[in-house]
PDB file of C-alpha atoms in Angstrom:
ATOM      1  CA  MET A  19      88.773  97.148  67.354  1.00  0.00           C
ATOM      2  CA  LYS A  20      87.101 100.910  68.353  1.00  0.00           C
ATOM      3  CA  LEU A  21      86.843 102.268  71.683  1.00  0.00           C
ATOM      4  CA  LEU A  22      83.368 103.262  72.861  1.00  0.00           C
ATOM      5  CA  ILE A  23      83.379 106.212  75.676  1.00  0.00           C
ATOM      6  CA  ASP A  24      80.268 107.536  77.501  1.00  0.00           C
ATOM      7  CA  VAL A  25      81.184 110.197  79.892  1.00  0.00           C
ATOM      8  CA  GLY A  26      77.692 110.730  82.172  1.00  0.00           C
ATOM      9  CA  ASN A  27      77.170 113.468  84.630  1.00  0.00           C
ATOM     10  CA  THR A  28      78.801 111.673  87.377  1.00  0.00           C
ATOM     11  CA  ALA A  29      80.742 108.691  85.494  1.00  0.00           C
ATOM     12  CA  VAL A  30      82.549 107.945  82.918  1.00  0.00           C
ATOM     13  CA  LYS A  31      81.382 104.432  80.691  1.00  0.00           C
ATOM     14  CA  TYR A  32      84.052 102.628  78.581  1.00  0.00           C
ATOM     15  CA  ALA A  33      83.395  99.962  75.973  1.00  0.00           C
ATOM     16  CA  VAL A  34      85.383  98.505  73.018  1.00  0.00           C
ATOM     17  CA  ALA A  35      83.398  96.872  69.994  1.00  0.00           C
ATOM     18  CA  ASP A  36      84.820  94.257  67.343  1.00  0.00           C
ATOM     19  CA  GLU A  37      82.115  94.667  64.843  1.00  0.00           C
ATOM     20  CA  ASP A  38      79.100  94.372  66.406  1.00  0.00           C
ATOM     21  CA  ASN A  39      79.820  92.277  69.675  1.00  0.00           C
ATOM     22  CA  ILE A  40      80.894  95.039  72.727  1.00  0.00           C
ATOM     23  CA  ARG A  41      82.103  95.212  76.119  1.00  0.00           C
ATOM     24  CA  VAL A  42      82.420  97.123  79.052  1.00  0.00           C
ATOM     25  CA  VAL A  43      86.174  97.918  79.837  1.00  0.00           C
ATOM     26  CA  LYS A  44      87.619  99.618  82.637  1.00  0.00           C
ATOM     27  CA  GLU A  45      90.336 102.263  81.438  1.00  0.00           C
ATOM     28  CA  ASN A  46      92.810 100.644  83.459  1.00  0.00           C
ATOM     29  CA  ASP A  47      92.242  97.801  81.255  1.00  0.00           C
ATOM     30  CA  ILE A  48      91.991  99.143  77.621  1.00  0.00           C
ATOM     31  CA  GLU A  49      94.450  98.033  75.136  1.00  0.00           C
ATOM     32  CA  TRP A  50      95.360 100.522  73.749  1.00  0.00           C
ATOM     33  CA  HIS A  51      97.734  99.181  71.311  1.00  0.00           C
ATOM     34  CA  LYS A  52      93.957  97.084  69.892  1.00  0.00           C
ATOM     35  CA  ILE A  53      92.324 100.581  69.643  1.00  0.00           C
ATOM     36  CA  THR A  54      91.459 102.366  65.619  1.00  0.00           C
ATOM     37  CA  SER A  55      88.785 104.618  66.516  1.00  0.00           C
ATOM     38  CA  ILE A  56      87.656 106.888  69.277  1.00  0.00           C
ATOM     39  CA  ILE A  57      83.654 107.572  69.390  1.00  0.00           C
ATOM     40  CA  CYS A  58      82.299 109.763  72.414  1.00  0.00           C
ATOM     41  CA  SER A  59      79.790 110.909  73.493  1.00  0.00           C
ATOM     42  CA  GLN A  60      79.718 113.607  76.419  1.00  0.00           C
ATOM     43  CA  VAL A  61      76.827 114.903  78.668  1.00  0.00           C
ATOM     44  CA  GLY A  62      79.431 115.568  81.631  1.00  0.00           C
ATOM     45  CA  LYS A  63      82.564 117.924  81.687  1.00  0.00           C
ATOM     46  CA  GLY A  64      85.489 117.735  79.141  1.00  0.00           C
ATOM     47  CA  THR A  65      87.828 117.819  82.276  1.00  0.00           C
ATOM     48  CA  ASN A  66      86.809 113.675  82.639  1.00  0.00           C
ATOM     49  CA  LEU A  67      88.378 113.515  79.040  1.00  0.00           C
ATOM     50  CA  GLN A  68      91.801 114.783  79.314  1.00  0.00           C
ATOM     51  CA  ALA A  69      93.469 110.789  79.810  1.00  0.00           C
ATOM     52  CA  ILE A  70      92.072 110.076  77.096  1.00  0.00           C
ATOM     53  CA  ASN A  71      92.927 112.718  74.801  1.00  0.00           C
ATOM     54  CA  SER A  72      96.174 112.134  75.563  1.00  0.00           C
ATOM     55  CA  ARG A  73      96.462 108.976  74.998  1.00  0.00           C
ATOM     56  CA  ALA A  74      94.777 109.153  71.252  1.00  0.00           C
ATOM     57  CA  ALA A  75      97.278 111.841  70.624  1.00  0.00           C
ATOM     58  CA  GLU A  76     100.399 109.177  72.141  1.00  0.00           C
ATOM     59  CA  PHE A  77      98.797 106.614  69.907  1.00  0.00           C
ATOM     60  CA  ALA A  78      97.524 108.282  66.970  1.00  0.00           C
ATOM     61  CA  ILE A  79      94.284 107.875  67.466  1.00  0.00           C
ATOM     62  CA  PRO A  80      91.470 109.553  65.740  1.00  0.00           C
ATOM     63  CA  LEU A  81      89.083 110.895  67.709  1.00  0.00           C
ATOM     64  CA  GLU A  82      85.488 111.557  66.837  1.00  0.00           C
ATOM     65  CA  GLN A  83      82.786 113.327  69.396  1.00  0.00           C
ATOM     66  CA  ALA A  84      79.235 112.111  68.514  1.00  0.00           C
ATOM     67  CA  TYR A  85      77.051 114.943  68.226  1.00  0.00           C
ATOM     68  CA  VAL A  86      72.614 115.619  67.764  1.00  0.00           C
ATOM     69  CA  SER A  87      71.006 116.560  64.198  1.00  0.00           C
ATOM     70  CA  SER A  88      67.995 116.852  62.773  1.00  0.00           C
ATOM     71  CA  ALA A  89      67.866 113.716  61.466  1.00  0.00           C
ATOM     72  CA  ARG A  90      70.624 110.653  61.465  1.00  0.00           C
ATOM     73  CA  ALA A  91      70.521 106.359  60.737  1.00  0.00           C
ATOM     74  CA  GLY A  92      66.953 106.890  59.841  1.00  0.00           C
ATOM     75  CA  VAL A  93      65.750 109.548  62.728  1.00  0.00           C
ATOM     76  CA  THR A  94      64.103 113.050  62.639  1.00  0.00           C
ATOM     77  CA  CYS A  95      64.818 114.931  65.729  1.00  0.00           C
ATOM     78  CA  ALA A  96      61.597 115.841  67.202  1.00  0.00           C
ATOM     79  CA  TYR A  97      63.321 119.306  68.871  1.00  0.00           C
ATOM     80  CA  PRO A  98      63.262 122.422  66.356  1.00  0.00           C
ATOM     81  CA  ALA A  99      66.249 123.520  67.793  1.00  0.00           C
ATOM     82  CA  PHE A 100      68.432 119.904  67.749  1.00  0.00           C
ATOM     83  CA  GLN A 101      70.971 121.231  69.136  1.00  0.00           C
ATOM     84  CA  ASN A 102      70.180 121.770  72.576  1.00  0.00           C
ATOM     85  CA  LEU A 103      69.141 118.005  73.095  1.00  0.00           C
ATOM     86  CA  GLY A 104      71.462 115.988  75.410  1.00  0.00           C
ATOM     87  CA  ILE A 105      73.524 113.630  73.188  1.00  0.00           C
ATOM     88  CA  ASP A 106      72.516 111.008  75.108  1.00  0.00           C
ATOM     89  CA  ARG A 107      68.841 110.950  75.067  1.00  0.00           C
ATOM     90  CA  TRP A 108      69.506 111.095  70.988  1.00  0.00           C
ATOM     91  CA  LEU A 109      71.440 108.048  70.793  1.00  0.00           C
ATOM     92  CA  THR A 110      69.217 105.765  72.854  1.00  0.00           C
ATOM     93  CA  VAL A 111      66.528 107.341  69.732  1.00  0.00           C
ATOM     94  CA  LEU A 112      69.169 106.185  67.359  1.00  0.00           C
ATOM     95  CA  ALA A 113      69.913 102.320  69.235  1.00  0.00           C
ATOM     96  CA  ALA A 114      66.012 101.943  69.943  1.00  0.00           C
ATOM     97  CA  HIS A 115      65.125 102.538  66.163  1.00  0.00           C
ATOM     98  CA  ALA A 116      68.017 100.199  64.846  1.00  0.00           C
ATOM     99  CA  LEU A 117      67.201  98.055  66.866  1.00  0.00           C
ATOM    100  CA  TYR A 118      63.190  98.067  66.511  1.00  0.00           C
ATOM    101  CA  PRO A 119      62.698  99.600  63.384  1.00  0.00           C
ATOM    102  CA  THR A 120      59.357  97.881  62.992  1.00  0.00           C
ATOM    103  CA  GLN A 121      58.308  99.178  66.886  1.00  0.00           C
ATOM    104  CA  ASP A 122      56.881 102.355  68.311  1.00  0.00           C
ATOM    105  CA  VAL A 123      59.622 102.212  71.131  1.00  0.00           C
ATOM    106  CA  ILE A 124      59.610 103.987  74.504  1.00  0.00           C
ATOM    107  CA  VAL A 125      62.885 105.113  75.622  1.00  0.00           C
ATOM    108  CA  ILE A 126      63.194 105.587  79.718  1.00  0.00           C
ATOM    109  CA  ASP A 127      67.237 105.945  80.352  1.00  0.00           C
ATOM    110  CA  SER A 128      66.951 106.391  84.389  1.00  0.00           C
ATOM    111  CA  GLY A 129      70.208 107.727  86.655  1.00  0.00           C
ATOM    112  CA  THR A 130      70.798 111.566  88.165  1.00  0.00           C
ATOM    113  CA  ALA A 131      67.629 112.992  85.887  1.00  0.00           C
ATOM    114  CA  THR A 132      65.435 110.144  84.292  1.00  0.00           C
ATOM    115  CA  THR A 133      64.414 110.853  80.270  1.00  0.00           C
ATOM    116  CA  VAL A 134      61.722 109.956  78.036  1.00  0.00           C
ATOM    117  CA  ASP A 135      62.102 109.840  74.373  1.00  0.00           C
ATOM    118  CA  VAL A 136      60.023 108.255  71.608  1.00  0.00           C
ATOM    119  CA  VAL A 137      60.084 107.326  69.149  1.00  0.00           C
ATOM    120  CA  THR A 138      57.677 105.618  66.160  1.00  0.00           C
ATOM    121  CA  ALA A 139      58.187 102.949  63.986  1.00  0.00           C
ATOM    122  CA  GLN A 140      58.081 105.534  60.966  1.00  0.00           C
ATOM    123  CA  GLY A 141      61.873 106.906  62.790  1.00  0.00           C
ATOM    124  CA  GLN A 142      59.850 110.144  63.749  1.00  0.00           C
ATOM    125  CA  HIS A 143      61.266 111.696  67.382  1.00  0.00           C
ATOM    126  CA  LEU A 144      58.156 113.084  68.877  1.00  0.00           C
ATOM    127  CA  GLY A 145      60.055 114.447  72.233  1.00  0.00           C
ATOM    128  CA  GLY A 146      60.274 113.124  75.741  1.00  0.00           C
ATOM    129  CA  TRP A 147      60.395 114.715  79.282  1.00  0.00           C
ATOM    130  CA  ILE A 148      63.487 115.133  82.149  1.00  0.00           C
ATOM    131  CA  VAL A 149      62.318 114.971  85.792  1.00  0.00           C
ATOM    132  CA  PRO A 150      65.015 114.051  88.412  1.00  0.00           C
ATOM    133  CA  GLY A 151      66.046 110.196  89.191  1.00  0.00           C
ATOM    134  CA  LEU A 152      64.543 108.325  91.523  1.00  0.00           C
ATOM    135  CA  ASP A 153      67.479 109.376  94.429  1.00  0.00           C
ATOM    136  CA  LEU A 154      67.593 113.246  93.820  1.00  0.00           C
ATOM    137  CA  MET A 155      63.783 113.198  93.729  1.00  0.00           C
ATOM    138  CA  ALA A 156      63.873 112.271  96.411  1.00  0.00           C
ATOM    139  CA  THR A 157      66.469 113.552  98.152  1.00  0.00           C
ATOM    140  CA  SER A 158      64.554 117.410  96.813  1.00  0.00           C
ATOM    141  CA  VAL A 159      62.199 116.182  98.574  1.00  0.00           C
ATOM    142  CA  THR A 160      63.312 115.598 102.286  1.00  0.00           C
ATOM    143  CA  ALA A 161      65.673 118.847 101.894  1.00  0.00           C
ATOM    144  CA  ARG A 162      62.150 120.621 101.154  1.00  0.00           C
ATOM    145  CA  ALA A 163      59.989 119.487 103.381  1.00  0.00           C
ATOM    146  CA  GLU A 164      60.763 119.394 107.756  1.00  0.00           C
ATOM    147  CA  ARG A 165      59.060 116.452 108.423  1.00  0.00           C
ATOM    148  CA  VAL A 166      59.359 114.102 106.053  1.00  0.00           C
ATOM    149  CA  PHE A 167      62.903 112.093 106.575  1.00  0.00           C
ATOM    150  CA  CYS A 168      64.392 109.226 104.385  1.00  0.00           C
ATOM    151  CA  ASP A 169      66.919 106.403 104.688  1.00  0.00           C
ATOM    152  CA  ASP A 170      69.309 104.923 102.519  1.00  0.00           C
ATOM    153  CA  ASN A 171      68.221 101.269 103.100  1.00  0.00           C
ATOM    154  CA  THR A 172      64.717 101.468 102.514  1.00  0.00           C
ATOM    155  CA  PRO A 173      64.533 100.744  99.149  1.00  0.00           C
ATOM    156  CA  PHE A 174      61.760 101.327  96.178  1.00  0.00           C
ATOM    157  CA  LEU A 175      58.985  99.415  96.118  1.00  0.00           C
ATOM    158  CA  ALA A 176      55.471  99.484  93.657  1.00  0.00           C
ATOM    159  CA  GLU A 177      53.547  99.686  96.638  1.00  0.00           C
ATOM    160  CA  PHE A 178      51.437 101.931  99.214  1.00  0.00           C
ATOM    161  CA  ALA A 179      54.060 102.956 102.242  1.00  0.00           C
ATOM    162  CA  LYS A 180      53.306 102.465 105.386  1.00  0.00           C
ATOM    163  CA  ASN A 181      55.990 104.540 106.983  1.00  0.00           C
ATOM    164  CA  THR A 182      57.795 108.112 105.578  1.00  0.00           C
ATOM    165  CA  PRO A 183      60.294 106.469 103.977  1.00  0.00           C
ATOM    166  CA  GLU A 184      58.594 104.066 101.998  1.00  0.00           C
ATOM    167  CA  ALA A 185      56.383 106.752 101.493  1.00  0.00           C
ATOM    168  CA  VAL A 186      58.957 109.017  99.673  1.00  0.00           C
ATOM    169  CA  LYS A 187      60.735 106.291  97.410  1.00  0.00           C
ATOM    170  CA  ASN A 188      57.802 104.164  96.520  1.00  0.00           C
ATOM    171  CA  GLY A 189      56.354 108.070  95.484  1.00  0.00           C
ATOM    172  CA  ALA A 190      58.995 107.786  93.274  1.00  0.00           C
ATOM    173  CA  LEU A 191      58.867 105.450  91.647  1.00  0.00           C
ATOM    174  CA  ALA A 192      55.192 105.498  91.274  1.00  0.00           C
ATOM    175  CA  ALA A 193      55.594 108.318  89.487  1.00  0.00           C
ATOM    176  CA  THR A 194      58.925 108.216  87.152  1.00  0.00           C
ATOM    177  CA  ILE A 195      55.922 104.085  86.470  1.00  0.00           C
ATOM    178  CA  GLY A 196      53.276 106.657  85.634  1.00  0.00           C
ATOM    179  CA  LEU A 197      55.667 108.623  82.785  1.00  0.00           C
ATOM    180  CA  VAL A 198      55.612 105.867  81.032  1.00  0.00           C
ATOM    181  CA  GLN A 199      52.333 105.373  81.275  1.00  0.00           C
ATOM    182  CA  SER A 200      51.653 108.901  80.122  1.00  0.00           C
ATOM    183  CA  ALA A 201      53.581 107.950  77.378  1.00  0.00           C
ATOM    184  CA  LYS A 202      51.585 105.040  76.211  1.00  0.00           C
ATOM    185  CA  LEU A 203      48.317 107.208  76.584  1.00  0.00           C
ATOM    186  CA  GLN A 204      49.666 109.994  74.029  1.00  0.00           C
ATOM    187  CA  LEU A 205      51.595 107.594  71.665  1.00  0.00           C
ATOM    188  CA  ASP A 206      47.781 106.483  72.116  1.00  0.00           C
ATOM    189  CA  ASN A 207      49.920 102.690  71.816  1.00  0.00           C
ATOM    190  CA  LYS A 208      49.442 100.881  74.824  1.00  0.00           C
ATOM    191  CA  SER A 209      51.871  98.194  73.118  1.00  0.00           C
ATOM    192  CA  ALA A 210      54.898 100.618  72.032  1.00  0.00           C
ATOM    193  CA  LEU A 211      57.757  98.484  73.533  1.00  0.00           C
ATOM    194  CA  VAL A 212      59.579 100.609  76.979  1.00  0.00           C
ATOM    195  CA  LEU A 213      62.858 100.274  76.760  1.00  0.00           C
ATOM    196  CA  CYS A 214      64.610 100.875  79.956  1.00  0.00           C
ATOM    197  CA  THR A 215      68.666 101.758  80.327  1.00  0.00           C
ATOM    198  CA  GLY A 216      70.459 104.038  83.122  1.00  0.00           C
ATOM    199  CA  GLY A 217      71.586 102.640  86.572  1.00  0.00           C
ATOM    200  CA  TYR A 218      67.734 102.324  87.657  1.00  0.00           C
ATOM    201  CA  GLY A 219      66.869 100.922  84.035  1.00  0.00           C
ATOM    202  CA  LYS A 220      66.159  96.945  85.564  1.00  0.00           C
ATOM    203  CA  LEU A 221      63.985  97.901  88.416  1.00  0.00           C
ATOM    204  CA  ILE A 222      62.099 100.710  85.871  1.00  0.00           C
ATOM    205  CA  LYS A 223      61.833  97.313  84.196  1.00  0.00           C
ATOM    206  CA  GLN A 224      60.398  94.858  86.472  1.00  0.00           C
ATOM    207  CA  HIS A 225      57.432  97.643  87.029  1.00  0.00           C
ATOM    208  CA  VAL A 226      56.127  97.586  83.750  1.00  0.00           C
ATOM    209  CA  ASP A 227      54.794  95.616  80.832  1.00  0.00           C
ATOM    210  CA  LEU A 228      56.257  94.745  77.324  1.00  0.00           C
ATOM    211  CA  ALA A 229      59.703  96.502  78.982  1.00  0.00           C
ATOM    212  CA  VAL A 230      63.651  94.985  77.988  1.00  0.00           C
ATOM    213  CA  PHE A 231      66.235  96.606  79.728  1.00  0.00           C
ATOM    214  CA  ASP A 232      69.467  97.351  77.727  1.00  0.00           C
ATOM    215  CA  ASP A 233      72.310  98.665  79.968  1.00  0.00           C
ATOM    216  CA  LEU A 234      74.326  98.941  76.867  1.00  0.00           C
ATOM    217  CA  LEU A 235      72.417 101.684  74.776  1.00  0.00           C
ATOM    218  CA  VAL A 236      73.955 104.807  75.066  1.00  0.00           C
ATOM    219  CA  PHE A 237      77.422 102.208  73.185  1.00  0.00           C
ATOM    220  CA  LYS A 238      74.935 101.203  71.086  1.00  0.00           C
ATOM    221  CA  GLY A 239      73.461 104.636  70.066  1.00  0.00           C
ATOM    222  CA  LEU A 240      77.933 105.657  69.505  1.00  0.00           C
ATOM    223  CA  LEU A 241      78.003 102.719  66.747  1.00  0.00           C
ATOM    224  CA  VAL A 242      74.724 104.048  65.209  1.00  0.00           C
ATOM    225  CA  TRP A 243      75.280 106.955  64.592  1.00  0.00           C
ATOM    226  CA  TRP A 244      79.133 105.994  63.604  1.00  0.00           C
ATOM    227  CA  LYS A 245      77.777 104.000  61.094  1.00  0.00           C
ATOM    228  CA  ASN A 246      75.135 105.981  59.625  1.00  0.00           C
ATOM    229  CA  PRO A 247      76.353 109.789  59.248  1.00  0.00           C
ATOM    230  CA  GLN A 248      73.382 110.607  57.386  1.00  0.00           C
TER     231      GLN A 248
END
């Protein structure tokens, strides 16, 4: 059984994989005696993995850290300096192409930041964008504009606002949805599949046509990365 680890900007997530079956677990519930290997994606600080490294050494479990390359699993990276692409983005692109190999896919990962990446049916990663996540977008406006304010109780809605907190949050959502529409235009494929993930992925999916939500996308990408060394 493999232990999959996603070290993000604000949290560390764990899952176990038996063949292609992936199950999210808490760190305290990991059955270390059943783990045969560890595959890790690290965006956040390495200090988050100190306890895992100790456990891996204690049980003599090999640990592989995923990395970005110019090509892998049938996907060619758009970045000439591929090492500058975030590993989380690379893994979502690998997973997207493995899951939907005959479709152009727009991947939107909405968390602390929102990233958009496009991969064609031919396995060509076209690149993407990084913008502030919904919460960060809202707080950046209120922090810099003196008379603009918001609150935690106002939801993100795809409609015109009738007060300032709504204007801030609904504007953030509208801007994020606009990224997807812009990606479809540049791709020149209005029927491209939109694959949503991340903390706000389910919300984005509700407001985008032909969208799918997959909360396990990074974990699936780790398995694709591990199974396809070339």
